[in-house]
Short mmCIF file of C-alpha atoms and ligand atoms in Angstrom, two decimals:
data_model
loop_
_atom_site.label_atom_id
_atom_site.label_comp_id
_atom_site.label_asym_id
_atom_site.label_seq_id
_atom_site.Cartn_x
_atom_site.Cartn_y
_atom_site.Cartn_z
CA UNK A 192 -14.82 -18.38 11.23
CA UNK A 193 -11.44 -19.24 12.78
CA UNK A 194 -8.57 -18.53 10.50
CA UNK A 195 -4.94 -19.12 11.21
CA UNK A 196 -3.29 -17.52 8.19
CA UNK A 197 -0.34 -15.32 7.90
CA UNK A 198 -0.15 -12.18 5.82
CA UNK A 199 3.16 -10.55 4.97
CA UNK A 200 2.73 -7.30 3.08
CA UNK A 201 5.33 -4.85 1.94
CA UNK A 202 5.40 -1.32 0.38
CA UNK A 203 8.19 -0.21 -1.92
CA UNK A 204 10.79 1.44 0.15
CA UNK A 205 10.80 5.12 -0.50
CA UNK A 206 13.58 7.25 -1.84
CA UNK A 207 14.71 9.82 0.66
CA UNK A 208 15.74 12.47 -1.83
CA UNK A 209 12.62 14.47 -0.91
CA UNK A 210 9.69 14.48 1.45
CA UNK A 211 6.73 12.14 1.27
CA UNK A 212 4.06 13.33 -1.21
CA UNK A 213 0.57 12.20 -2.10
CA UNK A 214 1.84 9.58 -4.62
CA UNK A 215 4.10 7.87 -2.07
CA UNK A 216 1.40 8.25 0.60
CA UNK A 217 -0.98 6.42 -1.74
CA UNK A 218 1.29 3.38 -1.73
CA UNK A 219 1.55 3.34 2.03
CA UNK A 220 -2.16 3.80 2.47
CA UNK A 221 -3.18 0.99 0.15
CA UNK A 222 -0.79 -1.39 1.86
CA UNK A 223 -1.88 -0.25 5.28
CA UNK A 224 -5.55 -0.84 4.39
CA UNK A 225 -4.73 -4.45 3.29
CA UNK A 226 -2.74 -5.01 6.45
CA UNK A 227 -5.57 -3.78 8.59
CA UNK A 228 -8.13 -5.87 6.80
CA UNK A 229 -6.08 -9.04 7.36
CA UNK A 230 -5.63 -8.18 11.07
CA UNK A 231 -9.35 -7.85 11.24
CA UNK A 232 -9.73 -11.30 9.70
CA UNK A 233 -7.57 -12.60 12.54
CA UNK A 234 -4.50 -13.29 10.46
CA UNK A 235 -1.06 -12.85 11.84
CA UNK A 236 0.23 -9.85 9.91
CA UNK A 237 3.64 -8.45 9.17
CA UNK A 238 3.46 -5.10 7.46
CA UNK A 239 6.82 -3.73 6.31
CA UNK A 240 7.67 -0.29 4.98
CA UNK A 241 10.71 1.83 4.98
CA UNK A 242 13.21 3.92 3.10
CA UNK A 243 15.64 3.39 0.19
CA UNK A 244 18.69 5.33 1.20
CA UNK A 245 21.55 4.48 -1.19
CA UNK A 246 22.44 5.46 -4.70
CA UNK A 247 23.48 8.42 -6.80
CA UNK A 248 20.23 10.26 -6.50
CA UNK A 249 20.49 10.33 -2.73
CA UNK A 250 24.21 11.28 -2.82
CA UNK A 251 23.39 14.13 -5.14
CA UNK A 252 20.53 15.43 -2.93
CA UNK A 253 22.89 15.39 0.08
CA UNK A 254 25.53 17.29 -1.91
CA UNK A 255 23.00 19.87 -2.98
CA UNK A 256 22.08 20.45 0.65
CA UNK A 257 25.72 20.62 1.65
CA UNK A 258 25.53 17.78 4.21
CA UNK A 259 26.83 14.21 4.41
CA UNK A 260 24.61 11.49 2.86
CA UNK A 261 24.14 9.94 6.28
CA UNK A 262 22.96 13.18 7.87
CA UNK A 263 20.67 13.71 4.88
CA UNK A 264 19.11 10.27 4.95
CA UNK A 265 18.64 10.43 8.75
CA UNK A 266 16.64 13.62 8.39
CA UNK A 267 14.48 12.51 5.49
CA UNK A 268 13.84 9.02 6.83
CA UNK A 269 12.53 10.45 10.09
CA UNK A 270 10.19 12.73 8.06
CA UNK A 271 8.81 9.60 6.34
CA UNK A 272 8.37 7.85 9.71
CA UNK A 273 6.47 10.74 11.19
CA UNK A 274 4.37 11.32 8.04
CA UNK A 275 3.35 7.67 8.11
CA UNK A 276 2.31 8.05 11.76
CA UNK A 277 0.20 11.06 10.88
CA UNK A 278 -1.42 9.07 8.14
CA UNK A 279 -2.17 6.21 10.51
CA UNK A 280 0.10 3.75 8.68
CA UNK A 281 0.17 0.77 11.05
CA UNK A 282 3.53 -0.68 10.00
CA UNK A 283 5.09 -3.39 12.05
CA UNK A 284 8.59 -2.72 10.89
CA UNK A 285 10.30 0.26 9.21
CA UNK A 286 13.41 -0.72 7.39
CA UNK A 287 16.14 1.61 6.37
CA UNK A 288 18.69 0.33 3.85
CA UNK A 289 21.53 2.00 5.71
CA UNK A 290 20.90 -0.20 8.74
CA UNK A 291 23.52 -2.83 9.55
CA UNK A 292 20.98 -5.57 9.50
CA UNK A 293 20.32 -4.77 5.79
CA UNK A 294 23.99 -4.53 4.82
CA UNK A 295 24.53 -7.93 6.33
CA UNK A 296 21.54 -9.52 4.53
CA UNK A 297 22.54 -7.99 1.18
CA UNK A 298 25.98 -9.39 1.50
CA UNK A 299 24.78 -12.84 2.44
CA UNK A 300 22.15 -12.98 -0.24
CA UNK A 301 24.38 -11.74 -3.02
CA UNK A 302 27.21 -13.98 -1.92
CA UNK A 303 24.80 -16.85 -2.40
CA UNK A 304 24.02 -15.69 -5.92
CA UNK A 305 27.78 -15.22 -6.66
CA UNK A 306 28.57 -18.69 -5.32
CA UNK A 307 25.80 -20.19 -7.47
CA UNK A 308 27.57 -18.68 -10.50
CA UNK A 309 25.01 -16.06 -11.52
CA UNK A 310 27.24 -12.99 -11.02
CA UNK A 311 30.21 -12.24 -13.33
CA UNK A 312 32.53 -9.32 -14.00
CA UNK A 313 32.15 -7.23 -17.22
CA UNK A 314 32.30 -3.78 -18.72
CA UNK A 315 29.25 -1.60 -19.22
CA UNK A 316 28.43 1.46 -21.36
CA UNK A 317 24.89 2.63 -21.23
CA UNK A 318 22.33 5.47 -21.03
CA UNK A 319 21.41 6.17 -17.40
CA UNK A 320 18.52 8.09 -15.88
CA UNK A 321 19.56 9.26 -12.44
CA UNK A 322 15.99 9.93 -11.32
CA UNK A 323 14.99 6.29 -12.09
CA UNK A 324 18.46 5.00 -11.10
CA UNK A 325 18.20 2.74 -14.17
CA UNK A 326 19.82 2.18 -17.56
CA UNK A 327 17.66 2.47 -20.66
CA UNK A 328 17.94 1.08 -24.19
CA UNK A 329 17.95 3.84 -26.86
CA UNK A 330 14.70 2.40 -28.23
CA UNK A 331 12.93 3.04 -24.91
CA UNK A 332 13.79 6.76 -24.81
CA UNK A 333 11.70 9.75 -25.88
CA UNK A 334 12.99 12.19 -28.51
CA UNK A 335 16.16 13.93 -27.50
CA UNK A 336 17.31 10.87 -25.46
CA UNK A 337 14.88 11.65 -22.65
CA UNK A 338 13.76 9.18 -19.98
CA UNK A 339 10.19 7.93 -20.68
CA UNK A 340 9.18 8.43 -17.04
CA UNK A 341 10.88 11.69 -16.02
CA UNK A 342 11.15 13.16 -19.53
CA UNK A 343 14.58 14.40 -18.56
CA UNK A 344 17.78 13.68 -20.60
CA UNK A 345 19.68 10.49 -19.70
CA UNK A 346 23.43 10.54 -19.46
CA UNK A 347 26.03 8.12 -20.88
CA UNK A 348 27.77 6.12 -18.17
CA UNK A 349 30.48 3.57 -18.54
CA UNK A 350 32.14 1.42 -15.93
CA UNK A 351 33.61 -1.93 -15.10
CA UNK A 352 31.22 -3.82 -12.96
CA UNK A 353 29.61 -7.07 -12.09
CA UNK A 354 26.71 -8.49 -14.04
CA UNK A 355 23.79 -10.56 -12.93
CA UNK A 356 22.87 -13.30 -15.42
CA UNK A 357 19.21 -12.28 -15.68
CA UNK A 358 18.98 -13.92 -19.16
CA UNK A 359 19.34 -17.34 -17.55
CA UNK A 360 15.86 -16.94 -16.04
CA UNK A 361 13.70 -15.95 -18.96
CA UNK A 362 12.03 -19.37 -19.45
CA UNK A 363 11.60 -20.09 -15.81
CA UNK A 364 9.94 -16.76 -15.16
CA UNK A 365 7.57 -17.20 -18.11
CA UNK A 366 6.54 -20.51 -16.65
CA UNK A 367 5.97 -18.97 -13.17
CA UNK A 368 3.66 -16.34 -14.47
CA UNK A 369 1.87 -18.61 -16.95
CA UNK A 370 1.19 -21.21 -14.28
CA UNK A 371 0.05 -18.54 -11.78
CA UNK A 372 2.76 -19.49 -9.26
CA UNK A 373 3.57 -15.85 -9.02
CA UNK A 374 0.19 -14.08 -8.83
CA UNK A 375 -0.32 -10.51 -10.01
CA UNK A 376 -3.22 -8.25 -9.13
CA UNK A 377 -4.84 -6.75 -11.09
CA UNK A 378 -4.50 -9.68 -13.54
CA UNK A 379 -4.13 -7.60 -16.69
CA UNK A 380 -0.60 -6.74 -15.53
CA UNK A 381 0.49 -10.35 -16.07
CA UNK A 382 0.32 -9.83 -19.80
CA UNK A 383 2.57 -6.83 -19.50
CA UNK A 384 5.08 -8.86 -17.58
CA UNK A 385 4.89 -11.76 -20.05
CA UNK A 386 5.38 -9.10 -22.77
CA UNK A 387 8.78 -8.06 -21.34
CA UNK A 388 9.78 -11.62 -20.73
CA UNK A 389 9.01 -12.77 -24.25
CA UNK A 390 11.19 -10.07 -25.67
CA UNK A 391 14.07 -11.90 -23.93
CA UNK A 392 16.14 -10.66 -20.98
CA UNK A 393 19.57 -9.16 -20.98
CA UNK A 394 22.09 -9.54 -18.20
CA UNK A 395 22.19 -6.48 -15.91
CA UNK A 396 24.95 -4.57 -14.29
CA UNK A 397 24.64 -4.68 -10.58
CA UNK A 398 27.62 -2.87 -9.09
CA UNK A 399 29.13 0.58 -9.34
CA UNK A 400 32.63 1.95 -8.85
CA UNK A 401 31.67 5.57 -9.51
CA UNK A 402 29.92 5.99 -6.19
CA UNK A 403 30.63 4.90 -2.66
CA UNK A 404 27.16 5.41 -1.11
CA UNK A 405 25.93 1.86 -1.10
CA UNK A 406 26.46 -1.68 0.24
CA UNK A 407 30.06 -2.84 -0.42
CA UNK A 408 30.54 -5.98 -2.54
CA UNK A 409 31.95 -8.49 -0.07
CA UNK A 410 34.35 -10.10 -2.55
CA UNK A 411 35.58 -6.86 -4.21
CA UNK A 412 35.93 -3.72 -2.12
CA UNK A 413 36.20 -1.36 -5.12
CA UNK A 414 32.50 -1.87 -5.81
CA UNK A 415 29.21 -1.12 -4.19
CA UNK A 416 25.94 -2.72 -5.22
CA UNK A 417 23.63 -0.87 -7.53
CA UNK A 418 20.85 0.72 -5.53
CA UNK A 419 17.98 -1.29 -6.99
CA UNK A 420 19.84 -4.54 -6.47
CA UNK A 421 20.34 -3.75 -2.77
CA UNK A 422 16.86 -2.18 -2.24
CA UNK A 423 14.80 -5.23 -3.27
CA UNK A 424 16.59 -7.33 -0.71
CA UNK A 425 14.96 -5.29 2.08
CA UNK A 426 12.02 -7.69 1.83
CA UNK A 427 14.28 -10.44 3.12
CA UNK A 428 16.20 -8.40 5.68
CA UNK A 429 13.02 -7.81 7.62
CA UNK A 430 12.29 -11.48 7.98
CA UNK A 431 15.79 -12.50 9.07
CA UNK A 432 17.03 -14.15 5.87
CA UNK A 433 20.29 -15.99 6.54
CA UNK A 434 20.01 -15.27 10.27
CA UNK A 435 16.90 -17.05 11.60
CA UNK A 436 15.76 -20.01 9.41
CA UNK A 437 12.49 -20.52 11.30
CA UNK A 438 11.42 -16.89 11.11
CA UNK A 439 12.37 -16.70 7.45
CA UNK A 440 10.36 -19.89 6.65
CA UNK A 441 7.38 -18.48 8.53
CA UNK A 442 6.98 -15.47 6.23
CA UNK A 443 8.56 -16.48 2.89
CA UNK A 444 7.54 -17.00 0.07
CA UNK A 445 3.93 -16.07 1.03
CA UNK A 446 4.51 -12.38 0.62
CA UNK A 447 2.44 -9.70 -1.02
CA UNK A 448 4.54 -6.94 -2.53
CA UNK A 449 2.66 -3.78 -3.21
CA UNK A 450 4.26 -1.50 -5.85
CA UNK A 451 3.44 1.18 -8.44
CA UNK A 452 3.25 0.32 -12.04
CA UNK A 453 6.44 2.28 -12.82
CA UNK A 454 8.57 -0.21 -10.86
CA UNK A 455 6.98 -3.41 -12.13
CA UNK A 456 10.02 -4.54 -14.12
CA UNK A 457 12.22 -4.54 -11.05
CA UNK A 458 9.67 -6.47 -8.94
CA UNK A 459 8.28 -8.82 -11.59
CA UNK A 460 11.43 -9.68 -13.52
CA UNK A 461 14.63 -8.91 -11.50
CA UNK A 462 13.43 -9.77 -8.07
CA UNK A 463 12.02 -13.23 -8.72
CA UNK A 464 15.13 -14.01 -10.81
CA UNK A 465 17.35 -12.89 -7.91
CA UNK A 466 15.46 -15.17 -5.58
CA UNK A 467 15.80 -18.12 -7.91
CA UNK A 468 19.47 -17.37 -8.38
CA UNK A 469 20.03 -17.42 -4.62
CA UNK A 470 18.13 -20.69 -4.28
CA UNK A 471 14.97 -19.45 -2.58
CA UNK A 472 11.36 -19.42 -3.82
CA UNK A 473 10.16 -16.32 -5.71
CA UNK A 474 7.62 -14.05 -4.05
CA UNK A 475 3.99 -15.24 -4.29
CA UNK A 476 2.13 -12.15 -5.19
CA UNK A 477 2.54 -8.67 -6.70
CA UNK A 478 -0.10 -6.04 -6.10
CA UNK A 479 0.47 -3.40 -8.70
CA UNK A 480 -1.15 0.08 -8.24
CA UNK A 481 -1.71 2.67 -10.87
CA UNK A 482 -0.64 6.36 -10.55
CA UNK A 483 -2.40 9.17 -8.96
CA UNK A 484 -2.77 11.90 -11.50
CA UNK A 485 -3.56 15.56 -11.19
CA UNK A 486 -5.07 17.00 -14.35
CA UNK A 487 -3.90 13.87 -16.22
CA UNK A 488 -0.26 14.10 -15.17
CA UNK A 489 1.61 11.88 -12.70
CA UNK A 490 2.03 13.70 -9.44
CA UNK A 491 5.51 13.72 -8.02
CA UNK A 492 7.47 15.62 -5.44
CA UNK A 493 8.77 17.99 -8.09
CA UNK A 494 5.49 18.72 -9.79
CA UNK A 495 3.59 21.99 -9.50
CA UNK A 496 0.35 20.08 -9.11
CA UNK A 497 1.12 18.84 -5.60
CA UNK A 498 -1.57 18.03 -2.99
CA UNK A 499 0.27 17.98 0.32
CA UNK A 500 -1.08 14.91 2.24
CA UNK A 501 -0.16 16.30 5.61
CA UNK A 502 -1.93 19.60 5.07
CA UNK A 503 -5.04 17.58 4.15
CA UNK A 504 -4.65 15.62 7.42
CA UNK A 505 -4.40 18.90 9.35
CA UNK A 506 -7.36 20.51 7.62
CA UNK A 507 -9.68 17.43 7.70
CA UNK A 508 -8.25 14.19 9.08
CA UNK A 509 -6.16 11.24 8.00
CA UNK A 510 -9.39 9.34 7.58
CA UNK A 511 -10.76 11.84 5.12
CA UNK A 512 -7.67 11.62 2.94
CA UNK A 513 -7.43 7.84 3.18
CA UNK A 514 -11.10 7.40 2.40
CA UNK A 515 -10.94 9.66 -0.65
CA UNK A 516 -7.86 7.96 -2.08
CA UNK A 517 -9.12 4.44 -1.61
CA UNK A 518 -12.72 5.04 -2.57
CA UNK A 519 -12.14 7.22 -5.62
CA UNK A 520 -9.49 5.18 -7.32
CA UNK A 521 -9.73 1.66 -8.64
CA UNK A 522 -6.69 -0.27 -7.34
CA UNK A 523 -4.41 -0.97 -10.35
CA UNK A 524 -5.69 1.81 -12.60
CA UNK A 525 -4.59 5.42 -12.71
CA UNK A 526 -6.88 7.80 -10.82
CA UNK A 527 -7.25 11.58 -11.25
CA UNK A 528 -7.53 13.39 -7.97
CA UNK A 529 -8.21 16.89 -6.83
CA UNK A 530 -8.71 18.82 -3.58
CA UNK A 531 -12.23 19.88 -4.67
CA UNK A 532 -13.28 16.28 -5.20
CA UNK A 533 -11.71 15.27 -1.91
CA UNK A 534 -13.79 17.85 -0.06
CA UNK A 535 -16.88 16.85 -1.98
CA UNK A 536 -16.32 13.19 -1.12
CA UNK A 537 -15.83 14.11 2.56
CA UNK A 538 -19.19 16.00 2.67
CA UNK A 539 -21.18 13.56 0.67
CA UNK A 540 -20.07 10.17 1.93
CA UNK A 541 -18.60 10.76 5.30
CA UNK A 542 -20.41 13.78 6.74
CA UNK A 543 -23.82 13.28 5.09
CA UNK A 544 -24.31 9.60 4.55
CA UNK A 545 -22.34 8.00 7.31
CA UNK A 546 -22.05 10.77 9.88
CA UNK A 547 -25.73 11.74 9.72
CA UNK A 548 -26.91 8.18 9.94
CA UNK A 549 -24.89 7.58 13.10
CA UNK A 550 -26.11 10.86 14.67
CA UNK A 551 -29.81 10.19 13.79
CA UNK A 552 -29.61 6.57 15.01
CA UNK A 553 -28.05 7.60 18.37
CA UNK A 554 -30.51 10.52 18.75
CA UNK A 555 -33.53 8.25 18.18
CA UNK A 556 -32.26 5.58 20.56
CA UNK A 557 -31.71 8.30 23.20
CA UNK A 558 -35.11 9.94 22.52
CA UNK A 559 -37.35 6.90 22.12
CA UNK A 560 -35.58 4.26 24.14
CA UNK A 561 -34.08 6.30 26.87
CA UNK A 562 -30.62 5.53 25.38
CA UNK A 563 -30.97 1.76 25.89
CA UNK A 564 -29.76 -0.10 22.78
CA UNK A 565 -32.38 -2.28 21.02
CA UNK A 566 -31.35 -5.95 20.43
CA UNK A 567 -30.08 -6.95 16.98
CA UNK A 568 -33.04 -8.70 15.26
CA UNK A 569 -32.87 -12.24 14.02
CA UNK A 570 -31.98 -12.30 10.37
CA UNK A 571 -34.96 -12.43 7.93
CA UNK A 572 -35.61 -11.50 4.31
CA UNK A 573 -35.72 -7.82 5.15
CA UNK A 574 -32.13 -8.06 6.31
CA UNK A 575 -30.80 -10.22 3.46
CA UNK A 576 -29.98 -7.23 1.17
CA UNK A 577 -27.61 -5.95 3.87
CA UNK A 578 -25.87 -9.34 4.15
CA UNK A 579 -25.48 -9.55 0.37
CA UNK A 580 -23.75 -6.14 0.35
CA UNK A 581 -21.65 -7.12 3.29
CA UNK A 582 -20.42 -10.27 1.50
CA UNK A 583 -19.56 -8.25 -1.58
CA UNK A 584 -17.57 -5.94 0.63
CA UNK A 585 -15.67 -8.80 2.25
CA UNK A 586 -14.90 -10.38 -1.14
CA UNK A 587 -13.64 -7.02 -2.43
CA UNK A 588 -11.19 -6.50 0.37
CA UNK A 589 -10.00 -10.15 -0.03
CA UNK A 590 -9.43 -9.42 -3.73
CA UNK A 591 -7.56 -6.15 -3.15
CA UNK A 592 -10.33 -3.95 -4.45
CA UNK A 593 -10.64 -1.19 -1.81
CA UNK A 594 -13.00 1.02 -3.79
CA UNK A 595 -15.48 -1.80 -4.23
CA UNK A 596 -15.23 -2.69 -0.52
CA UNK A 597 -15.89 0.87 0.53
CA UNK A 598 -18.65 1.16 -2.05
CA UNK A 599 -20.29 -1.87 -0.30
CA UNK A 600 -19.90 -0.23 3.14
CA UNK A 601 -21.59 2.92 1.80
CA UNK A 602 -24.26 0.73 0.27
CA UNK A 603 -25.00 -0.65 3.70
CA UNK A 604 -25.20 2.91 5.05
CA UNK A 605 -27.58 4.01 2.25
CA UNK A 606 -29.75 0.95 2.72
CA UNK A 607 -29.97 1.75 6.47
CA UNK A 608 -30.86 5.35 5.65
CA UNK A 609 -33.72 4.09 3.49
CA UNK A 610 -34.94 1.88 6.34
CA UNK A 611 -35.12 5.02 8.60
CA UNK A 612 -37.14 6.79 5.90
CA UNK A 613 -39.45 3.82 5.59
CA UNK A 614 -40.10 3.11 9.28
CA UNK A 615 -39.89 6.74 10.51
CA UNK A 616 -39.28 5.83 14.13
CA UNK A 617 -39.67 9.43 15.10
CA UNK A 618 -43.32 9.25 14.22
CA UNK A 619 -44.00 6.03 16.14
CA UNK A 620 -44.57 5.44 19.82
CA UNK A 621 -41.47 4.37 21.79
CA UNK A 622 -42.63 0.73 22.23
CA UNK A 623 -43.48 0.22 18.53
CA UNK A 624 -42.07 -3.13 17.38
CA UNK A 625 -41.30 -1.91 13.85
CA UNK A 626 -39.37 1.00 15.21
CA UNK A 627 -37.34 -1.12 17.66
CA UNK A 628 -36.59 -3.55 14.78
CA UNK A 629 -35.49 -0.73 12.47
CA UNK A 630 -33.19 0.81 15.11
CA UNK A 631 -31.68 -2.61 16.10
CA UNK A 632 -31.11 -3.45 12.41
CA UNK A 633 -29.41 -0.16 11.67
CA UNK A 634 -27.20 -0.38 14.74
CA UNK A 635 -25.91 -3.81 13.62
CA UNK A 636 -25.59 -2.70 10.01
CA UNK A 637 -23.44 0.19 11.18
CA UNK A 638 -21.27 -2.20 13.17
CA UNK A 639 -20.66 -4.26 10.03
CA UNK A 640 -20.27 -1.21 7.81
CA UNK A 641 -17.64 0.05 10.30
CA UNK A 642 -15.81 -3.22 9.91
CA UNK A 643 -15.68 -2.79 6.09
CA UNK A 644 -14.73 0.87 6.53
CA UNK A 645 -12.08 0.30 9.28
CA UNK A 646 -9.12 -0.50 7.01
CA UNK A 647 -9.69 2.86 5.30
CA UNK A 648 -10.86 5.06 8.20
CA UNK A 649 -9.65 3.40 11.36
CA UNK A 650 -10.23 6.36 13.68
CA UNK A 651 -13.75 7.19 12.47
CA UNK A 652 -14.75 3.48 12.54
CA UNK A 653 -13.86 3.34 16.21
CA UNK A 654 -15.96 6.53 16.57
CA UNK A 655 -18.92 4.75 14.92
CA UNK A 656 -18.62 1.83 17.25
CA UNK A 657 -18.22 3.77 20.45
CA UNK A 658 -21.17 6.08 19.67
CA UNK A 659 -23.37 3.09 19.18
CA UNK A 660 -22.23 1.28 22.29
CA UNK A 661 -20.07 -1.44 20.60
CA UNK A 662 -16.96 -2.12 22.61
CA UNK A 663 -15.29 -3.85 19.77
CA UNK A 664 -15.89 -4.74 16.06
CA UNK A 665 -16.95 -8.31 16.94
CA UNK A 666 -17.68 -11.10 14.38
CA UNK A 667 -17.84 -10.26 10.71
CA UNK A 668 -21.37 -11.67 10.40
CA UNK A 669 -24.89 -10.77 11.43
CA UNK A 670 -25.16 -11.40 15.18
CA UNK A 671 -28.66 -11.38 16.64
CA UNK A 672 -29.24 -10.40 20.28
CA UNK A 673 -26.46 -8.60 22.07
CA UNK A 674 -26.09 -6.88 25.43
CA UNK A 675 -27.97 -3.68 26.23
CA UNK A 676 -25.82 -0.56 26.42
CA UNK A 677 -26.70 2.97 27.27
CA UNK A 678 -26.04 5.54 24.59
CA UNK A 679 -25.54 9.28 24.95
CA UNK A 680 -25.58 11.93 22.28
CA UNK A 681 -22.12 12.67 20.95
CA UNK A 682 -20.26 15.13 18.74
CA UNK A 683 -20.75 14.64 14.99
CA UNK A 684 -18.25 12.14 13.56
CA UNK A 685 -17.42 14.35 10.60
CA UNK A 686 -18.20 18.02 11.06
CA UNK A 687 -19.53 19.18 7.69
CA UNK A 688 -17.25 21.45 5.69
CA UNK A 689 -18.87 24.81 5.31
CA UNK A 690 -17.48 25.52 1.94
CA UNK A 691 -16.80 22.89 -0.65
CA UNK A 692 -14.47 23.32 -3.52
CA UNK A 693 -12.21 26.04 -2.20
N1 MSP B 910 12.95 3.28 -4.08
C1 MSP B 910 12.16 2.70 -5.08
C2 MSP B 910 11.44 1.47 -4.71
C3 MSP B 910 12.33 0.36 -4.20
S1 MSP B 910 11.40 -1.00 -3.73
C4 MSP B 910 12.55 -2.20 -3.47
C5 MSP B 910 11.12 3.82 -5.54
N2 MSP B 910 10.82 4.73 -4.63
S2 MSP B 910 9.82 6.00 -4.84
O1 MSP B 910 9.89 6.69 -3.60
O2 MSP B 910 10.23 6.70 -6.05
O3 MSP B 910 8.43 5.38 -5.14
C6 MSP B 910 7.82 4.60 -4.20
C7 MSP B 910 6.39 4.20 -4.61
O4 MSP B 910 5.57 5.37 -4.77
C8 MSP B 910 6.36 3.54 -6.03
O5 MSP B 910 5.57 2.35 -5.94
C9 MSP B 910 5.72 4.53 -6.92
O6 MSP B 910 4.93 3.90 -7.87
C10 MSP B 910 4.84 5.21 -5.88
N3 MSP B 910 4.44 6.53 -6.44
C11 MSP B 910 5.20 7.70 -6.64
N4 MSP B 910 4.40 8.62 -7.21
C12 MSP B 910 3.21 8.10 -7.49
C13 MSP B 910 1.98 8.67 -7.93
N5 MSP B 910 1.85 9.86 -8.43
N6 MSP B 910 0.87 7.82 -7.92
C14 MSP B 910 0.93 6.57 -7.29
N7 MSP B 910 2.07 6.06 -6.86
C15 MSP B 910 3.21 6.74 -7.15
O7 MSP B 910 10.57 3.72 -6.60
#
């Protein structure tokens, strides 16, 4: 199964006006799982994440804390970096929009758009939500001129600035989505995008004179670029746009942008239009996640209903949090989460089903076979159900459906548990062929289940492998035979939580 593909995946870059929270961690964890899955397939992977450090919102947070914007972003960006490390986010590059490399790319890319005639000077009056860093039409607002996302009042802003001729791209974008040249997962989001596009697009204001915390417009020093217009370009900075043609061509346009549904307009409409205007291909795929909700409301850094991701990591483990988020939400839809359900999922799936199966299998091999691993049996009809579930899991990861992939892994675990109950190796003599078959089958099933689980629970998956004497994951298919290893009893993979729901 030799594959020589490339997989470039990005997260949205995170605003540094506050600390990482469960909602932002969710974006990073989903992208990380997809990156890990593609590494496991043997793809060459580039996984990019980072921080969005310009704009009014950041300038205001710095002012509130009485420090310079640079000192503020340095502090918060490093908190994101260390949080991502605690959450086992295996990024290859962490971009910060205040880096020189990004300023240079923004200036090159936007100069290309300017020279192609898609940027013009004009005057703007509009209703602005600082939290979104976006202008709204009056018709989009809630009663009392409130932002539909933050439910806070918007303010009137007026300024002379440069406009991007977004309207010139309406038809072209419709064609790109209708023909599937830009893919969107889950697919139902395409209709939402086509809906915006068919209403017609208006030109957008892309520079500001009222703030200085941004990337300077190279042809007019009075202006800085609007934060969203600069932020999207991070996806090109990381692959050396305008700097290293070969590297750029290696990764672009086969990119997978992961984003939350609240920022779909920027990624599905503005961003491809900006690429077309600069004369490069649009991105090839958008992966749009839903929101994490607590008691039906979107969780955010300001909400009361916070679940702090790092305190979950410290109480349980990064694996426990990652597993719960990926297994209990359907990628693309909103998912309601709670600490009680997180603990219940840890106990039921990880400690009971997976952890116990590993412990029992190791204990039986130690007891009955003197610790010597039984060979993996040749595939027959008794093993077929396991292979069917494995293939479902592989397809699910390939289709960006983590909950289905993890469901398949747990299906393999449960099937293995039922084999143990059926063959009852503890009742049979050590040399019994059925018993040796059963333990060899379960050991191989656990190796393959660990492969399906590894994008979600990388640490525990290694724990499964090492307890069962596998030195590495090995091929993603049933592999009869195998070398004999000696197993010893080990600590439980997931110590059971004494009390659930508190
Ligand atoms: N800085 C912009 C993105 C620029 S990308 C060129 C931004 N940052 S953010 O920090 O506000 O959000 C980052 C991501 O976190 C978004 O995809 C957003 O959808 C996601 N989430 C924030 N809260 C969330 C939940 N409660 N649930 C799921 N994801 C949410 O937007």
